[in-house]
PDB file of C-alpha atoms in Angstrom:
ATOM      1  CA  MET P 719      43.483 -13.638  60.639  1.00 30.00           C
ATOM      2  CA  ALA P 720      44.236 -12.309  64.103  1.00 35.00           C
ATOM      3  CA  VAL P 721      44.556 -14.678  67.025  1.00 36.00           C
ATOM      4  CA  ILE P 722      42.781 -13.845  70.280  1.00 40.00           C
ATOM      5  CA  ASP P 723      43.867 -16.706  72.546  1.00 49.00           C
ATOM      6  CA  ARG P 724      44.412 -20.429  72.843  1.00 47.00           C
ATOM      7  CA  ASP P 725      41.846 -22.929  74.077  1.00 51.00           C
ATOM      8  CA  PRO P 726      42.623 -25.472  76.844  1.00 45.00           C
ATOM      9  CA  GLY P 727      43.916 -27.893  74.203  1.00 51.00           C
ATOM     10  CA  GLY P 728      46.403 -25.319  72.925  1.00 52.00           C
ATOM     11  CA  ARG P 729      44.507 -24.632  69.692  1.00 52.00           C
ATOM     12  CA  LEU P 730      44.591 -21.090  68.375  1.00 53.00           C
ATOM     13  CA  VAL P 731      41.359 -19.210  68.978  1.00 61.00           C
ATOM     14  CA  THR P 732      40.605 -17.072  65.935  1.00 77.00           C
ATOM     15  CA  PRO P 733      37.945 -14.327  65.972  1.00 86.00           C
ATOM     16  CA  ALA P 734      35.469 -16.697  64.309  1.00 92.00           C
ATOM     17  CA  ARG P 735      36.115 -19.417  66.888  1.00 92.00           C
ATOM     18  CA  ARG P 736      35.798 -16.919  69.720  1.00 94.00           C
ATOM     19  CA  MET P 737      32.421 -15.818  68.354  1.00 96.00           C
ATOM     20  CA  TRP P 738      31.307 -19.452  68.216  1.00 96.00           C
ATOM     21  CA  THR P 739      32.118 -19.969  71.901  1.00 95.00           C
ATOM     22  CA  LEU P 740      29.798 -17.042  72.614  1.00 97.00           C
ATOM     23  CA  PHE P 741      26.786 -17.735  70.410  1.00 97.00           C
ATOM     24  CA  GLU P 742      26.810 -21.536  70.651  1.00 97.00           C
ATOM     25  CA  PRO P 743      25.772 -21.603  74.347  1.00 97.00           C
ATOM     26  CA  LEU P 744      22.967 -19.133  73.602  1.00 98.00           C
ATOM     27  CA  HIS P 745      21.628 -21.536  70.986  1.00 98.00           C
ATOM     28  CA  ALA P 746      22.214 -24.775  72.889  1.00 96.00           C
ATOM     29  CA  VAL P 747      19.812 -23.961  75.741  1.00 97.00           C
ATOM     30  CA  THR P 748      17.219 -25.251  73.267  1.00 96.00           C
ATOM     31  CA  TYR P 749      18.317 -28.814  73.928  1.00 95.00           C
ATOM     32  CA  PHE P 750      19.627 -28.776  77.476  1.00 95.00           C
ATOM     33  CA  ALA P 751      17.586 -26.291  79.507  1.00 97.00           C
ATOM     34  CA  PRO P 752      14.419 -27.648  81.172  1.00 97.00           C
ATOM     35  CA  GLU P 753      12.342 -24.940  79.508  1.00 98.00           C
ATOM     36  CA  GLY P 754      13.366 -26.264  76.101  1.00 96.00           C
ATOM     37  CA  ARG P 755      12.464 -29.824  76.997  1.00 95.00           C
ATOM     38  CA  ALA P 756       9.118 -28.690  78.436  1.00 97.00           C
ATOM     39  CA  ALA P 757       8.242 -26.749  75.274  1.00 98.00           C
ATOM     40  CA  PHE P 758       8.988 -29.754  73.068  1.00 98.00           C
ATOM     41  CA  GLU P 759       6.959 -32.047  75.293  1.00 97.00           C
ATOM     42  CA  GLY P 760       4.113 -29.553  75.173  1.00 97.00           C
ATOM     43  CA  ALA P 761       4.187 -29.874  71.385  1.00 97.00           C
ATOM     44  CA  GLY P 762       4.011 -33.655  71.631  1.00 97.00           C
ATOM     45  CA  LEU P 763       7.737 -34.272  71.193  1.00 97.00           C
ATOM     46  CA  ARG P 764       8.622 -36.393  74.210  1.00 94.00           C
ATOM     47  CA  GLY P 765      12.171 -37.575  74.647  1.00 93.00           C
ATOM     48  CA  PHE P 766      15.402 -35.669  74.077  1.00 94.00           C
ATOM     49  CA  TRP P 767      16.081 -36.894  70.548  1.00 94.00           C
ATOM     50  CA  ARG P 768      12.594 -36.246  69.210  1.00 95.00           C
ATOM     51  CA  GLY P 769      12.893 -32.621  70.292  1.00 96.00           C
ATOM     52  CA  TYR P 770      16.446 -32.374  68.993  1.00 95.00           C
ATOM     53  CA  PHE P 771      15.824 -33.737  65.501  1.00 95.00           C
ATOM     54  CA  ALA P 772      12.463 -32.020  65.113  1.00 96.00           C
ATOM     55  CA  SER P 773      13.799 -28.627  66.147  1.00 96.00           C
ATOM     56  CA  ARG P 774      16.907 -28.749  63.989  1.00 96.00           C
ATOM     57  CA  SER P 775      15.106 -30.229  60.990  1.00 96.00           C
ATOM     58  CA  ALA P 776      11.972 -28.060  61.144  1.00 97.00           C
ATOM     59  CA  PRO P 777      13.426 -25.200  59.040  1.00 98.00           C
ATOM     60  CA  LEU P 778      13.795 -27.731  56.194  1.00 97.00           C
ATOM     61  CA  GLY P 779      10.102 -28.567  56.309  1.00 96.00           C
ATOM     62  CA  ARG P 780       9.202 -32.182  55.592  1.00 95.00           C
ATOM     63  CA  ALA P 781      12.469 -33.007  53.857  1.00 93.00           C
ATOM     64  CA  PRO P 782      13.162 -36.748  53.596  1.00 90.00           C
ATOM     65  CA  ALA P 783      15.545 -38.473  55.974  1.00 89.00           C
ATOM     66  CA  ALA P 784      18.185 -38.674  53.241  1.00 91.00           C
ATOM     67  CA  VAL P 785      18.467 -34.873  53.198  1.00 93.00           C
ATOM     68  CA  THR P 786      18.654 -34.581  56.957  1.00 90.00           C
ATOM     69  CA  THR P 787      21.196 -37.387  57.169  1.00 90.00           C
ATOM     70  CA  ALA P 788      23.429 -35.664  54.632  1.00 92.00           C
ATOM     71  CA  LEU P 789      23.376 -32.439  56.631  1.00 93.00           C
ATOM     72  CA  TYR P 790      23.872 -34.120  60.020  1.00 90.00           C
ATOM     73  CA  ALA P 791      27.043 -35.765  58.823  1.00 89.00           C
ATOM     74  CA  ASN P 792      28.290 -36.846  62.251  1.00 93.00           C
ATOM     75  CA  PHE P 793      25.189 -38.920  63.035  1.00 95.00           C
ATOM     76  CA  ALA P 794      24.741 -42.543  62.063  1.00 95.00           C
ATOM     77  CA  PRO P 795      22.004 -42.524  59.400  1.00 94.00           C
ATOM     78  CA  ARG P 796      19.867 -44.995  61.343  1.00 94.00           C
ATOM     79  CA  MET P 797      19.718 -42.592  64.303  1.00 94.00           C
ATOM     80  CA  VAL P 798      18.345 -39.798  62.132  1.00 94.00           C
ATOM     81  CA  GLU P 799      15.964 -42.155  60.388  1.00 94.00           C
ATOM     82  CA  ARG P 800      14.404 -43.177  63.714  1.00 93.00           C
ATOM     83  CA  ALA P 801      13.119 -39.621  64.039  1.00 94.00           C
ATOM     84  CA  ILE P 802      12.733 -38.333  60.484  1.00 94.00           C
ATOM     85  CA  PRO P 803      10.118 -38.325  59.010  1.00 94.00           C
ATOM     86  CA  SER P 804       8.027 -40.103  61.691  1.00 95.00           C
ATOM     87  CA  VAL P 805       8.429 -37.200  64.120  1.00 96.00           C
ATOM     88  CA  TRP P 806       6.128 -35.148  61.888  1.00 97.00           C
ATOM     89  CA  ASP P 807       3.270 -37.458  62.867  1.00 97.00           C
ATOM     90  CA  LEU P 808       3.623 -36.011  66.378  1.00 97.00           C
ATOM     91  CA  ALA P 809       4.124 -32.339  65.543  1.00 97.00           C
ATOM     92  CA  THR P 810       4.318 -30.313  62.354  1.00 98.00           C
ATOM     93  CA  PRO P 811       7.503 -28.448  61.442  1.00 98.00           C
ATOM     94  CA  GLU P 812       5.661 -25.210  62.250  1.00 98.00           C
ATOM     95  CA  GLN P 813       4.817 -26.482  65.731  1.00 98.00           C
ATOM     96  CA  ALA P 814       8.410 -27.570  66.283  1.00 98.00           C
ATOM     97  CA  LEU P 815       9.669 -24.124  65.251  1.00 98.00           C
ATOM     98  CA  ALA P 816       7.268 -22.444  67.659  1.00 98.00           C
ATOM     99  CA  ALA P 817       8.237 -24.800  70.491  1.00 98.00           C
ATOM    100  CA  ARG P 818      11.977 -24.323  70.074  1.00 98.00           C
ATOM    101  CA  LEU P 819      11.641 -20.546  70.130  1.00 98.00           C
ATOM    102  CA  GLU P 820       9.275 -20.567  73.080  1.00 98.00           C
ATOM    103  CA  GLY P 821      11.487 -22.847  75.156  1.00 98.00           C
ATOM    104  CA  SER P 822      14.690 -21.039  74.235  1.00 98.00           C
ATOM    105  CA  VAL P 823      13.344 -17.617  75.142  1.00 98.00           C
ATOM    106  CA  ALA P 824      12.029 -18.927  78.462  1.00 97.00           C
ATOM    107  CA  ALA P 825      15.396 -20.526  79.229  1.00 97.00           C
ATOM    108  CA  LEU P 826      17.397 -17.437  78.312  1.00 97.00           C
ATOM    109  CA  SER P 827      15.076 -15.208  80.325  1.00 96.00           C
ATOM    110  CA  ARG P 828      15.775 -17.282  83.423  1.00 96.00           C
ATOM    111  CA  LEU P 829      19.476 -17.855  82.824  1.00 96.00           C
ATOM    112  CA  LEU P 830      20.366 -14.303  81.837  1.00 95.00           C
ATOM    113  CA  GLY P 831      18.254 -12.843  84.633  1.00 91.00           C
ATOM    114  CA  GLY P 832      19.868 -14.981  87.289  1.00 73.00           C
ATOM    115  CA  GLN P 833      18.442 -15.747  90.694  1.00 47.00           C
ATOM    116  CA  HIS P 834      18.377 -13.415  93.687  1.00 42.00           C
ATOM    117  CA  ASP P 835      17.221 -14.815  97.043  1.00 42.00           C
ATOM    118  CA  GLY P 836      15.272 -17.480  95.182  1.00 44.00           C
ATOM    119  CA  GLN P 837      13.524 -14.936  92.967  1.00 49.00           C
ATOM    120  CA  GLN P 838      13.940 -14.527  89.243  1.00 60.00           C
ATOM    121  CA  GLY P 839      15.998 -11.463  88.384  1.00 71.00           C
ATOM    122  CA  GLN P 840      15.717  -9.176  85.379  1.00 82.00           C
ATOM    123  CA  TYR P 841      18.189  -9.548  82.575  1.00 86.00           C
ATOM    124  CA  ASP P 842      20.084  -6.513  81.314  1.00 92.00           C
ATOM    125  CA  GLU P 843      17.694  -5.343  78.599  1.00 94.00           C
ATOM    126  CA  LYS P 844      20.120  -2.810  77.158  1.00 95.00           C
ATOM    127  CA  ARG P 845      22.936  -5.370  76.821  1.00 96.00           C
ATOM    128  CA  VAL P 846      20.646  -8.047  75.402  1.00 97.00           C
ATOM    129  CA  GLY P 847      19.015  -5.601  73.001  1.00 97.00           C
ATOM    130  CA  GLU P 848      22.309  -4.372  71.590  1.00 97.00           C
ATOM    131  CA  ALA P 849      23.748  -7.894  71.354  1.00 98.00           C
ATOM    132  CA  ALA P 850      20.589  -9.111  69.599  1.00 98.00           C
ATOM    133  CA  THR P 851      20.591  -6.252  67.103  1.00 98.00           C
ATOM    134  CA  LEU P 852      24.260  -6.775  66.332  1.00 98.00           C
ATOM    135  CA  LEU P 853      23.953 -10.532  65.955  1.00 98.00           C
ATOM    136  CA  ARG P 854      20.937 -10.183  63.697  1.00 98.00           C
ATOM    137  CA  SER P 855      22.793  -7.747  61.444  1.00 97.00           C
ATOM    138  CA  VAL P 856      25.664 -10.231  61.125  1.00 97.00           C
ATOM    139  CA  ALA P 857      23.335 -13.184  60.492  1.00 98.00           C
ATOM    140  CA  VAL P 858      21.262 -11.358  57.873  1.00 97.00           C
ATOM    141  CA  GLU P 859      24.343 -10.591  55.785  1.00 94.00           C
ATOM    142  CA  ALA P 860      25.993 -13.996  56.221  1.00 96.00           C
ATOM    143  CA  PRO P 861      26.675 -15.935  53.005  1.00 96.00           C
ATOM    144  CA  THR P 862      24.647 -19.152  52.759  1.00 96.00           C
ATOM    145  CA  SER P 863      25.825 -20.705  49.488  1.00 95.00           C
ATOM    146  CA  GLY P 864      26.433 -24.419  49.967  1.00 95.00           C
ATOM    147  CA  ARG P 865      25.151 -24.313  53.548  1.00 96.00           C
ATOM    148  CA  ALA P 866      21.618 -25.663  53.422  1.00 96.00           C
ATOM    149  CA  LEU P 867      20.748 -25.945  57.111  1.00 97.00           C
ATOM    150  CA  GLY P 868      22.070 -22.484  57.844  1.00 97.00           C
ATOM    151  CA  ALA P 869      20.266 -21.102  54.814  1.00 98.00           C
ATOM    152  CA  ALA P 870      16.976 -22.669  55.923  1.00 98.00           C
ATOM    153  CA  ASN P 871      17.278 -20.996  59.317  1.00 98.00           C
ATOM    154  CA  ALA P 872      18.313 -17.688  57.753  1.00 98.00           C
ATOM    155  CA  ALA P 873      15.139 -17.742  55.629  1.00 98.00           C
ATOM    156  CA  LEU P 874      12.822 -17.897  58.651  1.00 98.00           C
ATOM    157  CA  PRO P 875      10.919 -14.749  59.682  1.00 98.00           C
ATOM    158  CA  TRP P 876      12.630 -12.778  62.431  1.00 98.00           C
ATOM    159  CA  PRO P 877      10.829 -12.377  65.753  1.00 97.00           C
ATOM    160  CA  ASP P 878      10.487  -9.007  67.482  1.00 96.00           C
ATOM    161  CA  GLU P 879      11.368  -9.723  71.112  1.00 97.00           C
ATOM    162  CA  PRO P 880      15.106  -9.130  71.825  1.00 97.00           C
ATOM    163  CA  LEU P 881      15.749 -12.474  73.515  1.00 97.00           C
ATOM    164  CA  ALA P 882      14.087 -14.236  70.592  1.00 98.00           C
ATOM    165  CA  VAL P 883      16.195 -12.231  68.121  1.00 98.00           C
ATOM    166  CA  LEU P 884      19.337 -13.070  70.082  1.00 98.00           C
ATOM    167  CA  TRP P 885      18.510 -16.773  70.014  1.00 98.00           C
ATOM    168  CA  GLN P 886      17.626 -16.792  66.332  1.00 98.00           C
ATOM    169  CA  GLY P 887      20.776 -14.913  65.368  1.00 98.00           C
ATOM    170  CA  ALA P 888      22.844 -17.406  67.354  1.00 98.00           C
ATOM    171  CA  THR P 889      21.012 -20.272  65.676  1.00 98.00           C
ATOM    172  CA  VAL P 890      21.543 -19.000  62.132  1.00 98.00           C
ATOM    173  CA  LEU P 891      25.266 -18.488  62.709  1.00 98.00           C
ATOM    174  CA  ARG P 892      25.819 -21.793  64.482  1.00 97.00           C
ATOM    175  CA  GLU P 893      24.050 -23.754  61.746  1.00 98.00           C
ATOM    176  CA  LEU P 894      26.020 -21.930  59.063  1.00 98.00           C
ATOM    177  CA  ARG P 895      29.187 -22.791  60.954  1.00 97.00           C
ATOM    178  CA  GLY P 896      28.074 -26.418  61.267  1.00 96.00           C
ATOM    179  CA  ASP P 897      27.448 -26.640  57.535  1.00 97.00           C
ATOM    180  CA  GLY P 898      30.886 -25.184  56.928  1.00 97.00           C
ATOM    181  CA  HIS P 899      32.431 -27.702  59.287  1.00 96.00           C
ATOM    182  CA  VAL P 900      30.948 -30.571  57.278  1.00 96.00           C
ATOM    183  CA  LEU P 901      32.363 -29.038  54.101  1.00 97.00           C
ATOM    184  CA  ALA P 902      35.765 -28.620  55.770  1.00 97.00           C
ATOM    185  CA  GLN P 903      35.847 -32.231  56.911  1.00 97.00           C
ATOM    186  CA  LEU P 904      35.123 -33.443  53.404  1.00 97.00           C
ATOM    187  CA  ALA P 905      37.707 -31.076  51.936  1.00 97.00           C
ATOM    188  CA  VAL P 906      40.509 -32.679  53.979  1.00 97.00           C
ATOM    189  CA  GLY P 907      39.346 -36.252  53.357  1.00 97.00           C
ATOM    190  CA  LEU P 908      37.328 -36.936  56.499  1.00 97.00           C
ATOM    191  CA  ASP P 909      33.687 -37.794  57.041  1.00 96.00           C
ATOM    192  CA  GLY P 910      31.668 -37.339  60.205  1.00 94.00           C
ATOM    193  CA  LEU P 911      32.572 -40.655  61.827  1.00 97.00           C
ATOM    194  CA  SER P 912      36.288 -40.438  61.058  1.00 97.00           C
ATOM    195  CA  THR P 913      36.381 -36.916  62.455  1.00 96.00           C
ATOM    196  CA  MET P 914      34.820 -38.093  65.707  1.00 95.00           C
ATOM    197  CA  VAL P 915      37.134 -41.082  66.030  1.00 97.00           C
ATOM    198  CA  LEU P 916      40.121 -38.778  65.581  1.00 97.00           C
ATOM    199  CA  ARG P 917      38.734 -36.227  68.023  1.00 95.00           C
ATOM    200  CA  SER P 918      38.147 -38.943  70.626  1.00 95.00           C
ATOM    201  CA  ALA P 919      41.833 -39.857  70.305  1.00 96.00           C
ATOM    202  CA  HIS P 920      42.812 -36.220  70.614  1.00 94.00           C
ATOM    203  CA  ASP P 921      40.715 -33.861  72.723  1.00 87.00           C
ATOM    204  CA  LEU P 922      37.153 -35.124  73.248  1.00 88.00           C
ATOM    205  CA  GLU P 923      35.782 -38.077  75.187  1.00 90.00           C
ATOM    206  CA  ARG P 924      34.512 -41.020  73.177  1.00 93.00           C
ATOM    207  CA  GLU P 925      31.754 -41.488  75.763  1.00 92.00           C
ATOM    208  CA  ALA P 926      30.384 -38.066  74.857  1.00 88.00           C
ATOM    209  CA  LEU P 927      30.546 -38.689  71.116  1.00 92.00           C
ATOM    210  CA  GLN P 928      29.749 -42.267  70.130  1.00 94.00           C
ATOM    211  CA  PRO P 929      26.469 -42.881  72.011  1.00 93.00           C
ATOM    212  CA  ASN P 930      25.192 -39.413  71.161  1.00 92.00           C
ATOM    213  CA  ARG P 931      25.753 -39.983  67.461  1.00 95.00           C
ATOM    214  CA  GLY P 932      24.491 -43.550  67.190  1.00 95.00           C
ATOM    215  CA  TRP P 933      27.552 -45.426  65.882  1.00 97.00           C
ATOM    216  CA  THR P 934      28.110 -49.054  66.899  1.00 97.00           C
ATOM    217  CA  ASP P 935      31.337 -50.361  68.430  1.00 97.00           C
ATOM    218  CA  GLU P 936      31.946 -52.327  65.233  1.00 98.00           C
ATOM    219  CA  GLU P 937      31.587 -49.228  63.054  1.00 98.00           C
ATOM    220  CA  TRP P 938      33.836 -47.254  65.382  1.00 98.00           C
ATOM    221  CA  ALA P 939      36.515 -49.961  65.364  1.00 97.00           C
ATOM    222  CA  ALA P 940      36.409 -50.343  61.579  1.00 98.00           C
ATOM    223  CA  CYS P 941      36.838 -46.600  61.176  1.00 98.00           C
ATOM    224  CA  ALA P 942      39.768 -46.595  63.627  1.00 98.00           C
ATOM    225  CA  ASP P 943      41.437 -49.361  61.623  1.00 98.00           C
ATOM    226  CA  ALA P 944      40.998 -47.374  58.421  1.00 98.00           C
ATOM    227  CA  LEU P 945      42.479 -44.282  60.064  1.00 98.00           C
ATOM    228  CA  ALA P 946      45.435 -46.320  61.273  1.00 98.00           C
ATOM    229  CA  ASP P 947      45.999 -47.543  57.727  1.00 97.00           C
ATOM    230  CA  ARG P 948      46.178 -43.880  56.682  1.00 98.00           C
ATOM    231  CA  GLY P 949      48.731 -43.129  59.385  1.00 98.00           C
ATOM    232  CA  LEU P 950      46.337 -40.915  61.331  1.00 98.00           C
ATOM    233  CA  LEU P 951      46.171 -43.237  64.360  1.00 98.00           C
ATOM    234  CA  ASP P 952      48.965 -45.439  65.688  1.00 97.00           C
ATOM    235  CA  ALA P 953      48.738 -49.138  66.539  1.00 94.00           C
ATOM    236  CA  GLU P 954      47.445 -48.302  70.052  1.00 94.00           C
ATOM    237  CA  GLY P 955      44.724 -46.031  68.702  1.00 95.00           C
ATOM    238  CA  ARG P 956      46.493 -42.802  69.629  1.00 96.00           C
ATOM    239  CA  ILE P 957      46.353 -39.891  67.247  1.00 97.00           C
ATOM    240  CA  THR P 958      49.527 -39.298  65.244  1.00 98.00           C
ATOM    241  CA  PRO P 959      51.041 -35.941  64.301  1.00 97.00           C
ATOM    242  CA  ALA P 960      49.540 -36.441  60.837  1.00 98.00           C
ATOM    243  CA  GLY P 961      46.124 -36.923  62.430  1.00 98.00           C
ATOM    244  CA  VAL P 962      46.498 -33.793  64.532  1.00 97.00           C
ATOM    245  CA  ASP P 963      47.543 -31.877  61.432  1.00 97.00           C
ATOM    246  CA  LEU P 964      44.531 -33.098  59.439  1.00 97.00           C
ATOM    247  CA  LEU P 965      42.106 -32.129  62.211  1.00 96.00           C
ATOM    248  CA  GLY P 966      43.808 -28.768  62.433  1.00 95.00           C
ATOM    249  CA  ARG P 967      43.362 -28.184  58.707  1.00 96.00           C
ATOM    250  CA  ALA P 968      39.649 -28.969  58.977  1.00 96.00           C
ATOM    251  CA  GLU P 969      39.276 -26.564  61.892  1.00 94.00           C
ATOM    252  CA  GLU P 970      41.153 -23.840  60.045  1.00 95.00           C
ATOM    253  CA  LEU P 971      38.862 -24.198  57.037  1.00 96.00           C
ATOM    254  CA  THR P 972      35.832 -24.163  59.342  1.00 96.00           C
ATOM    255  CA  ASP P 973      37.033 -20.932  60.899  1.00 96.00           C
ATOM    256  CA  GLU P 974      37.776 -19.359  57.530  1.00 95.00           C
ATOM    257  CA  LEU P 975      34.214 -20.012  56.389  1.00 96.00           C
ATOM    258  CA  ALA P 976      32.759 -18.900  59.716  1.00 96.00           C
ATOM    259  CA  GLN P 977      34.763 -15.675  59.589  1.00 96.00           C
ATOM    260  CA  GLU P 978      32.965 -14.466  56.458  1.00 95.00           C
ATOM    261  CA  PRO P 979      29.903 -12.974  58.224  1.00 96.00           C
ATOM    262  CA  TRP P 980      32.086 -11.067  60.696  1.00 96.00           C
ATOM    263  CA  THR P 981      34.315  -9.746  57.935  1.00 94.00           C
ATOM    264  CA  ARG P 982      31.228  -8.483  56.109  1.00 94.00           C
ATOM    265  CA  ALA P 983      29.997  -6.872  59.329  1.00 94.00           C
ATOM    266  CA  GLY P 984      33.058  -4.649  59.380  1.00 91.00           C
ATOM    267  CA  ALA P 985      35.780  -3.727  61.819  1.00 84.00           C
ATOM    268  CA  GLY P 986      34.764  -3.781  65.435  1.00 93.00           C
ATOM    269  CA  ALA P 987      31.671  -5.991  65.117  1.00 95.00           C
ATOM    270  CA  ALA P 988      33.289  -9.087  66.595  1.00 95.00           C
ATOM    271  CA  GLU P 989      34.985  -7.138  69.367  1.00 95.00           C
ATOM    272  CA  ARG P 990      31.765  -5.413  70.366  1.00 97.00           C
ATOM    273  CA  PHE P 991      29.771  -8.633  70.309  1.00 97.00           C
ATOM    274  CA  ALA P 992      32.399 -10.285  72.498  1.00 96.00           C
ATOM    275  CA  GLU P 993      32.072  -7.469  75.031  1.00 97.00           C
ATOM    276  CA  LEU P 994      28.300  -7.711  75.073  1.00 97.00           C
ATOM    277  CA  ALA P 995      27.907 -11.478  74.910  1.00 97.00           C
ATOM    278  CA  ALA P 996      30.611 -12.731  77.278  1.00 96.00           C
ATOM    279  CA  PRO P 997      28.438 -12.587  80.426  1.00 96.00           C
ATOM    280  CA  LEU P 998      25.388 -13.784  78.485  1.00 97.00           C
ATOM    281  CA  ALA P 999      27.233 -16.824  77.160  1.00 97.00           C
ATOM    282  CA  ALA P1000      28.644 -17.574  80.611  1.00 96.00           C
ATOM    283  CA  ALA P1001      25.142 -17.605  82.054  1.00 96.00           C
ATOM    284  CA  ALA P1002      23.814 -19.798  79.236  1.00 97.00           C
ATOM    285  CA  ARG P1003      26.680 -22.266  79.692  1.00 95.00           C
ATOM    286  CA  THR P1004      25.385 -23.135  83.146  1.00 95.00           C
ATOM    287  CA  ALA P1005      22.515 -25.007  81.447  1.00 95.00           C
ATOM    288  CA  LEU P1006      24.888 -27.239  79.468  1.00 93.00           C
ATOM    289  CA  PRO P1007      26.123 -30.558  80.867  1.00 86.00           C
ATOM    290  CA  PRO P1008      29.868 -30.564  81.588  1.00 80.00           C
ATOM    291  CA  VAL P1009      30.386 -33.520  79.228  1.00 72.00           C
ATOM    292  CA  ASN P1010      28.600 -33.101  75.917  1.00 70.00           C
ATOM    293  CA  PRO P1011      29.255 -33.707  72.214  1.00 70.00           C
ATOM    294  CA  ILE P1012      29.181 -30.026  71.204  1.00 75.00           C
ATOM    295  CA  GLY P1013      32.936 -29.652  71.529  1.00 70.00           C
ATOM    296  CA  LEU P1014      32.992 -26.279  73.259  1.00 75.00           C
ATOM    297  CA  PRO P1015      36.241 -25.656  75.150  1.00 67.00           C
ATOM    298  CA  GLY P1016      36.057 -25.766  78.959  1.00 56.00           C
ATOM    299  CA  HIS P1017      34.236 -23.128  80.941  1.00 49.00           C
TER     300      HIS P1017
END
């Protein structure tokens, strides 16, 4: 697999990882842009986490918390269970789906259009249209076996408006990648918590991970002790070369799985999407907080 670059942490950036850095910000406006929050509140989903869990879980319908917890492997089960299934007493899955699309399109319209002398500008319709068409074609052909959350999103009807298509294509691919990441963690002997503890000792801030995933200090410490027993952390809680290697193997497997849709799309698809989406992703990134648990490399 060809290498495009290295991220700020020195990790190789494969084509699949480069694509993720472009479509992930387009998706994530759902959670962080004010338009997304307003749309969720309009549907009766007040509070960040109600909107988050409802929007991500809605493609699964009224699946029990046990299903959602299994798919959101990095979250403490109790955090998921606070929202699922009680959130469906506030809004139906269909209402949550409508709200997330409405808010995302409104956010992207503003962010991609920019501001000129205090007035909303017009986004580049030709660029957005081509990027949306390309991303949809990749998402439609993406393999979904073993990737339930991605498959549920891929099964949703496609909208017509280009910004909506762009957002939905980004969402399908990011959820497929997330499913693959869970599989990759398990394949190398890590679960969600142990992956986060290792990452916090390596290249992400614990403050951005632990509170946003609901794990207690006691659970975090017990996991760190277990990782030290495996030789993945040292006595001071620093990641060891073996720990770095294990994380690297999980990331490589994640990228291998995430590369499949782009390989199916044929030569040139990733390169063309990168050309089209680079300024779009840069604009969308401005809605994301500088410290967040998504794990995107620095702007």
